[in-house]
mmCIF file of C-alpha atoms and ligand atoms in Angstrom:
data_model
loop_
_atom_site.group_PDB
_atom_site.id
_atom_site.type_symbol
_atom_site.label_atom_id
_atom_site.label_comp_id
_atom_site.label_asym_id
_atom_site.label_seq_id
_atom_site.Cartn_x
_atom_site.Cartn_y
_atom_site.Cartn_z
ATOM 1 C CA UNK L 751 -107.158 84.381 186.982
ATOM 2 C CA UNK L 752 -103.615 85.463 188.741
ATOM 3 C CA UNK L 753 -104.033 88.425 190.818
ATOM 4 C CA UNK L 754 -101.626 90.166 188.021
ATOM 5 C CA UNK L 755 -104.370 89.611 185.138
ATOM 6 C CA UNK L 756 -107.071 91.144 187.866
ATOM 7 C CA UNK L 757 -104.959 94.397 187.969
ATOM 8 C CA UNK L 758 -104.809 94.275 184.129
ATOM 9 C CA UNK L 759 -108.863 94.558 184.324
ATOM 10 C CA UNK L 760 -107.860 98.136 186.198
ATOM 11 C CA UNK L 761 -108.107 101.570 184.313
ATOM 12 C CA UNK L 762 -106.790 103.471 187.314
ATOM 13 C CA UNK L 763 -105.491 103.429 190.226
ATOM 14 C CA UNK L 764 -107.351 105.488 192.723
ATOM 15 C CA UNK L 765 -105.755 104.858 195.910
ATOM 16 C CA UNK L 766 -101.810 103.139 195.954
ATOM 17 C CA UNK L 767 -101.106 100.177 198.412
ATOM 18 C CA UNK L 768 -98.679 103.300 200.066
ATOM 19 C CA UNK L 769 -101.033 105.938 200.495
ATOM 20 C CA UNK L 770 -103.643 103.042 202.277
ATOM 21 C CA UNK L 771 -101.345 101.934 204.704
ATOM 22 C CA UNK L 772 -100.562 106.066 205.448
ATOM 23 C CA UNK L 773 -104.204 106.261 205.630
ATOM 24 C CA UNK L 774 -104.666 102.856 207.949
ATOM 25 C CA UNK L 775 -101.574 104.088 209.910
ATOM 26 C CA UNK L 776 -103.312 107.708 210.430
ATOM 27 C CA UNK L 777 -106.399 106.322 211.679
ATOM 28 C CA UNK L 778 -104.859 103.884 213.536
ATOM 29 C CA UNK L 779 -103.582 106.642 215.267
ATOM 30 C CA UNK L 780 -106.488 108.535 216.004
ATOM 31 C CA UNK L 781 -108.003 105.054 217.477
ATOM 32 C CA UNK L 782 -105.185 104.428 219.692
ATOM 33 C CA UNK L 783 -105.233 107.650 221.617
ATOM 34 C CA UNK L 784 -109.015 107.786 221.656
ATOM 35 C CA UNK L 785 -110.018 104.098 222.667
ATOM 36 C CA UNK L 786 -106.980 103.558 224.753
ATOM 37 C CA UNK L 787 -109.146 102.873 228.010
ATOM 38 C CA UNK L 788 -112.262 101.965 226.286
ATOM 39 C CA UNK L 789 -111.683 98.164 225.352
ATOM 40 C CA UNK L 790 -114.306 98.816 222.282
ATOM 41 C CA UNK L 791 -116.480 96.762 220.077
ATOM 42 C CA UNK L 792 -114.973 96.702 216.472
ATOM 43 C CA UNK L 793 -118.092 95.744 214.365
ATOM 44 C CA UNK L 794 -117.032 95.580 210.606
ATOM 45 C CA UNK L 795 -119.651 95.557 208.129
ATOM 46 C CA UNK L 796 -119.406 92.786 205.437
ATOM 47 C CA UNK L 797 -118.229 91.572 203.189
ATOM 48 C CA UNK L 798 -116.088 95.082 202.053
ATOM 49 C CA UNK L 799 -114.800 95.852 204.970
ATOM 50 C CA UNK L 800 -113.015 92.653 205.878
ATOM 51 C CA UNK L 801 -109.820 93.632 204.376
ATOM 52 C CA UNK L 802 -108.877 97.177 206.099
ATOM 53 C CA UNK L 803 -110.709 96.296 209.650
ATOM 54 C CA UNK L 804 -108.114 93.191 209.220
ATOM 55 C CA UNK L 805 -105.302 95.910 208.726
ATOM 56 C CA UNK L 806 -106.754 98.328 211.014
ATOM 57 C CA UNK L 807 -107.134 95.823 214.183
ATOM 58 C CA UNK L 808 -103.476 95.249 213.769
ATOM 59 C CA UNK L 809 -102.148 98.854 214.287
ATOM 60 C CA UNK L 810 -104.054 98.995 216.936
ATOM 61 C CA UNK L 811 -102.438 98.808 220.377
ATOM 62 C CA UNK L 812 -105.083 98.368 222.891
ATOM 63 C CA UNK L 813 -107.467 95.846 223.929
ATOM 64 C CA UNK L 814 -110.773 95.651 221.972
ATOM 65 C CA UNK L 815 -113.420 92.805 220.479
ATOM 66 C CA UNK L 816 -114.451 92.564 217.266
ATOM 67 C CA UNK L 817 -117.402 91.347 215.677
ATOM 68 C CA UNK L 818 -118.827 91.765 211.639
ATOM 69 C CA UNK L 819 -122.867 92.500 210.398
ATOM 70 C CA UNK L 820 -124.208 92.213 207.141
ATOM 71 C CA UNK L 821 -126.470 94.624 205.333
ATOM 72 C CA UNK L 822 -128.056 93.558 202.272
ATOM 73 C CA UNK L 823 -130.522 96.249 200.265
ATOM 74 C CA UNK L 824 -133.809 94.411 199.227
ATOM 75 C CA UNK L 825 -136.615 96.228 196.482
ATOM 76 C CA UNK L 826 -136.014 97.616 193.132
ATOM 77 C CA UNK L 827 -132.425 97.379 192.090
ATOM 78 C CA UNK L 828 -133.188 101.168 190.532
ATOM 79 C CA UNK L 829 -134.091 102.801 193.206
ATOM 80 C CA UNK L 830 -132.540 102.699 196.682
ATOM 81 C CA UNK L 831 -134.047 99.600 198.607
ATOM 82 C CA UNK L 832 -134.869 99.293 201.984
ATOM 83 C CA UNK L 833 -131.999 98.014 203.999
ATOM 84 C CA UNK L 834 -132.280 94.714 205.664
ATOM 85 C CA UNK L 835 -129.571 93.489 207.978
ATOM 86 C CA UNK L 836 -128.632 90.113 207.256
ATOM 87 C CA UNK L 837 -126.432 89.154 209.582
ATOM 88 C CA UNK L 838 -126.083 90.489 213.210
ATOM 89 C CA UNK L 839 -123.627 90.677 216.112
ATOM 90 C CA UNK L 840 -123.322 88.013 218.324
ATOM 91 C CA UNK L 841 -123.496 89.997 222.041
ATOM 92 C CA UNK L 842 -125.532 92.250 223.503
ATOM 93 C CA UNK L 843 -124.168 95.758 223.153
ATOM 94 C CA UNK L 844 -125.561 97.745 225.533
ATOM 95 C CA UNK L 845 -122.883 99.625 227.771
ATOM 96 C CA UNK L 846 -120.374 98.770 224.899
ATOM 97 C CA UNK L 847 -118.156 101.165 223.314
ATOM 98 C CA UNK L 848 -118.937 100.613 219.453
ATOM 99 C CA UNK L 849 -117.170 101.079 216.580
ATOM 100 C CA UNK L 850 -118.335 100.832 213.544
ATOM 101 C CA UNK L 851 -115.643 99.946 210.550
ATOM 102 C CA UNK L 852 -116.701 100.195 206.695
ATOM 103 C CA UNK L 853 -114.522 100.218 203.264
ATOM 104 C CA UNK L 854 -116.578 103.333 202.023
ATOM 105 C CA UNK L 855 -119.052 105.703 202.630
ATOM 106 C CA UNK L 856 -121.629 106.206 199.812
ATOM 107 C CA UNK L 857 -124.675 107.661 200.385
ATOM 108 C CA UNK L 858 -124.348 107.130 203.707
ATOM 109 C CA UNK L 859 -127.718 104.948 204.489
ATOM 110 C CA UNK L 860 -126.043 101.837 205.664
ATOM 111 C CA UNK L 861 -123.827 103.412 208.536
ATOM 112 C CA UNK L 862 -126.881 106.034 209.632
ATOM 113 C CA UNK L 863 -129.230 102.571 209.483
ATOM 114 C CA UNK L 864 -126.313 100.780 211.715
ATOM 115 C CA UNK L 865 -125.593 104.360 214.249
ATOM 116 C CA UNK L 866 -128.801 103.754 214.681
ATOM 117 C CA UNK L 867 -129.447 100.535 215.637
ATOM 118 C CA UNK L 868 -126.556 100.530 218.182
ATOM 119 C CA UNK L 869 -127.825 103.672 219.834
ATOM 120 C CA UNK L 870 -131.353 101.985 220.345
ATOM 121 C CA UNK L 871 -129.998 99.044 221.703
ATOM 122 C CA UNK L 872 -128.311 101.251 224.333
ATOM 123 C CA UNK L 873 -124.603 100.931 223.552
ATOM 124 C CA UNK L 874 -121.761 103.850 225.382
ATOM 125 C CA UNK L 875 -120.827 105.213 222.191
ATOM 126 C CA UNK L 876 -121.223 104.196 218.531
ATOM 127 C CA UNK L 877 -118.866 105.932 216.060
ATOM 128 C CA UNK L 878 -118.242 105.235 212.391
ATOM 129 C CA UNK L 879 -114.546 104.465 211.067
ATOM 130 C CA UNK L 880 -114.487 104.584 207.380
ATOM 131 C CA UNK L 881 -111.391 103.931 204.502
ATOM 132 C CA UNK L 882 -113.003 106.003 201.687
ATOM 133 C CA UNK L 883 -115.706 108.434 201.451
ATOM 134 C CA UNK L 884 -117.502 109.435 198.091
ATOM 135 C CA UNK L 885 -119.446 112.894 199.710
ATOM 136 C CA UNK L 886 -120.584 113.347 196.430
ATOM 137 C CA UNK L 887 -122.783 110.926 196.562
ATOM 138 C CA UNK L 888 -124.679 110.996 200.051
ATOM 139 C CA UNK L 889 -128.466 110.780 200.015
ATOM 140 C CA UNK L 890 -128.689 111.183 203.834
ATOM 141 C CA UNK L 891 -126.984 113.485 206.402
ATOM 142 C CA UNK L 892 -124.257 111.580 207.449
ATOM 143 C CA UNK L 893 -120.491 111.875 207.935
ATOM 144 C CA UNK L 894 -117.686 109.576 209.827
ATOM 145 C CA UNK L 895 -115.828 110.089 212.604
ATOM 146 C CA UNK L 896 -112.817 108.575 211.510
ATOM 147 C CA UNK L 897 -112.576 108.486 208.117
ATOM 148 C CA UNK L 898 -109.221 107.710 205.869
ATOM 149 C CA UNK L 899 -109.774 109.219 201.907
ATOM 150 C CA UNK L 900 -111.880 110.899 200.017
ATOM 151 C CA UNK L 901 -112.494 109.462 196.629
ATOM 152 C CA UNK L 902 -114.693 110.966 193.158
ATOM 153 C CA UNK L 903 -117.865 109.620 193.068
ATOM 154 C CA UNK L 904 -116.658 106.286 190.394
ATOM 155 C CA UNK L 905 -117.075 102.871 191.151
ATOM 156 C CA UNK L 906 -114.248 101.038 192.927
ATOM 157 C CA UNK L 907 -112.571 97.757 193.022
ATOM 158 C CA UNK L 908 -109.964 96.566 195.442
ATOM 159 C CA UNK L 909 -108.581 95.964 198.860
ATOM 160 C CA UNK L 910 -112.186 94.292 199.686
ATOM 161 C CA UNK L 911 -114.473 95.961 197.660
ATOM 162 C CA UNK L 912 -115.831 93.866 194.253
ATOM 163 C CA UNK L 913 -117.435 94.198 190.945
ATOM 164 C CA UNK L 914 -119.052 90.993 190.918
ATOM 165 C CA UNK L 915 -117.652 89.462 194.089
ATOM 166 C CA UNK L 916 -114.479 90.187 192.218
ATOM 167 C CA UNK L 917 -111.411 91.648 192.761
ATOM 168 C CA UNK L 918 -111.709 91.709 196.748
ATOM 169 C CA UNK L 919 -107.732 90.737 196.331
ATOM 170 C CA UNK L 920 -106.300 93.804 194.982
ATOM 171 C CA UNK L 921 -104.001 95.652 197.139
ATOM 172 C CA UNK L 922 -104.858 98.598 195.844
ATOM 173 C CA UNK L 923 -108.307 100.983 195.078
ATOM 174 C CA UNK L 924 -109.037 101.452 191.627
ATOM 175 C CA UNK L 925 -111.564 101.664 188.064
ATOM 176 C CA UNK L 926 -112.068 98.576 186.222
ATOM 177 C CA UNK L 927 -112.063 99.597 182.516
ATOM 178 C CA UNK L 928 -115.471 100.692 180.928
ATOM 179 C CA UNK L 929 -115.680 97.497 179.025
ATOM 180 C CA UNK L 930 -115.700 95.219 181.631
ATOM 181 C CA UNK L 931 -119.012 96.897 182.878
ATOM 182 C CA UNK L 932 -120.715 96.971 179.863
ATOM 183 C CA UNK L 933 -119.894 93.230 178.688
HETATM 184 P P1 LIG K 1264 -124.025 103.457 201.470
HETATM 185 O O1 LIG K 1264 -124.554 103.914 200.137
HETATM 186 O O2 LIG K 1264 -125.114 102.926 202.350
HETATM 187 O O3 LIG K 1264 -123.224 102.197 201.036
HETATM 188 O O4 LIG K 1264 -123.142 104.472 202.118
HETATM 189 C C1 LIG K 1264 -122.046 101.766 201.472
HETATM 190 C C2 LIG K 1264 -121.861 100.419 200.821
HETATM 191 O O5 LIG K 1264 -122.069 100.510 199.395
HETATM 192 C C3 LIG K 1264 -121.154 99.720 198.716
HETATM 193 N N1 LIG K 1264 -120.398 100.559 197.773
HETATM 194 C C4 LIG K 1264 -119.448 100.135 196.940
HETATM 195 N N2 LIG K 1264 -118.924 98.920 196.731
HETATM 196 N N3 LIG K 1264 -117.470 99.796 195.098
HETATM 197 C C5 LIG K 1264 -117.947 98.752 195.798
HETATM 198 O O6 LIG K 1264 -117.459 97.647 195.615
HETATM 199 C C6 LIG K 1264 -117.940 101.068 195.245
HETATM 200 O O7 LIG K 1264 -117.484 101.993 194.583
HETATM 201 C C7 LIG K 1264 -118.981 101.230 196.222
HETATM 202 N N4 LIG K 1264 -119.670 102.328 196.628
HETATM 203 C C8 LIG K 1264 -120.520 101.870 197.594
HETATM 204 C C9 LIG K 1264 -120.255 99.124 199.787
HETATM 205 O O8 LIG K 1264 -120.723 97.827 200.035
HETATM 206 C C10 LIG K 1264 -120.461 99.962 201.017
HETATM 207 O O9 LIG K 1264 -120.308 99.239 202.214
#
């Protein structure tokens, strides 16, 4: 399927490939002046974020590591399953300046779970750096410190995030038509 027949799949267009590199660019921004000196950990969370923390890390103009983790919820599909990180950083981040990088905020239990972790294992700093947020839908206290759009609580496709493991290829955030859920 050409990545032209994907886009068909697409009701609407949330977010245009302009107004995400504005968004990148702003945050990029923000980074640059506050990490300057800090030669941070970049810790994207997979797979979603793969796309913008591959845009991000190249607007930003100052030396820093990255690294990705995986979180994977386990339990009833219904009801919101424990989280269970699946794959982990490869150093030891204590006295590291960490930053954590996700496509989108939902109900905010994966980055609280991953603050977390990085504040008991003793890092600097840990702060959150996020593309979209949905604040509609948060089930725990949480916002980011960087954070790029805010989006209406619908399910999105695009620029890394999938229905399926689909549509990761988009350039752009949008709705995949109701049909295409239901069949
Ligand atoms: P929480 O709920 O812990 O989850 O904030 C964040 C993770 O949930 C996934 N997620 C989505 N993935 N389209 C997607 O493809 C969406 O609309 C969506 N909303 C949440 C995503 O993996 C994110 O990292």
């Amino acid at each position: 399927m050409s990545r032209r027949a994907l886009a068909e799949d697409v009701g609407e267009v949330l977010v245009t490939e302009q107004q995400i590199e504005a968004a990148v660019g702003s945050l990029a921004q923000q980074l640059t002046a506050d990490y300057a000196d800090k030669s941070p950990l970049l810790v994207g969370v997979l797979t979603g974020a793969f796309v913008f923390m591959a845009d991000l890390v190249r607007r930003l103009d100052f030396p820093l590591e990255v690294d990705f983790v995986a979180v994977s919820s386990y339990g009833d599909a219904t009801v919101a399953g424990e989280l269970e990180l699946t794959r982990d950083v490869s150093d030891n981040v204590a006295g590291r300046h960490v930053l954590i990088v996700d496509d989108i905020l939902d109900t905010g239990r994966t980055l609280a779970m991953l603050t977390d972790l990085f504040r008991r294992r003793e890092a600097a700093s840990v702060r959150t750096c996020c593309l979209l947020d949905k604040p509609s839908r948060r089930a725990v206290e949480f916002e980011a410190d960087y954070l790029g759009l805010e989006i209406p609580d619908q399910f999105v496709v695009g620029y890394g995030l999938d229905f399926a493991q689909g549509y990761r290829n988009l350039p752009f955030v949008g709705v995949l038509r109701p049909e295409l859920y239901e069949s």
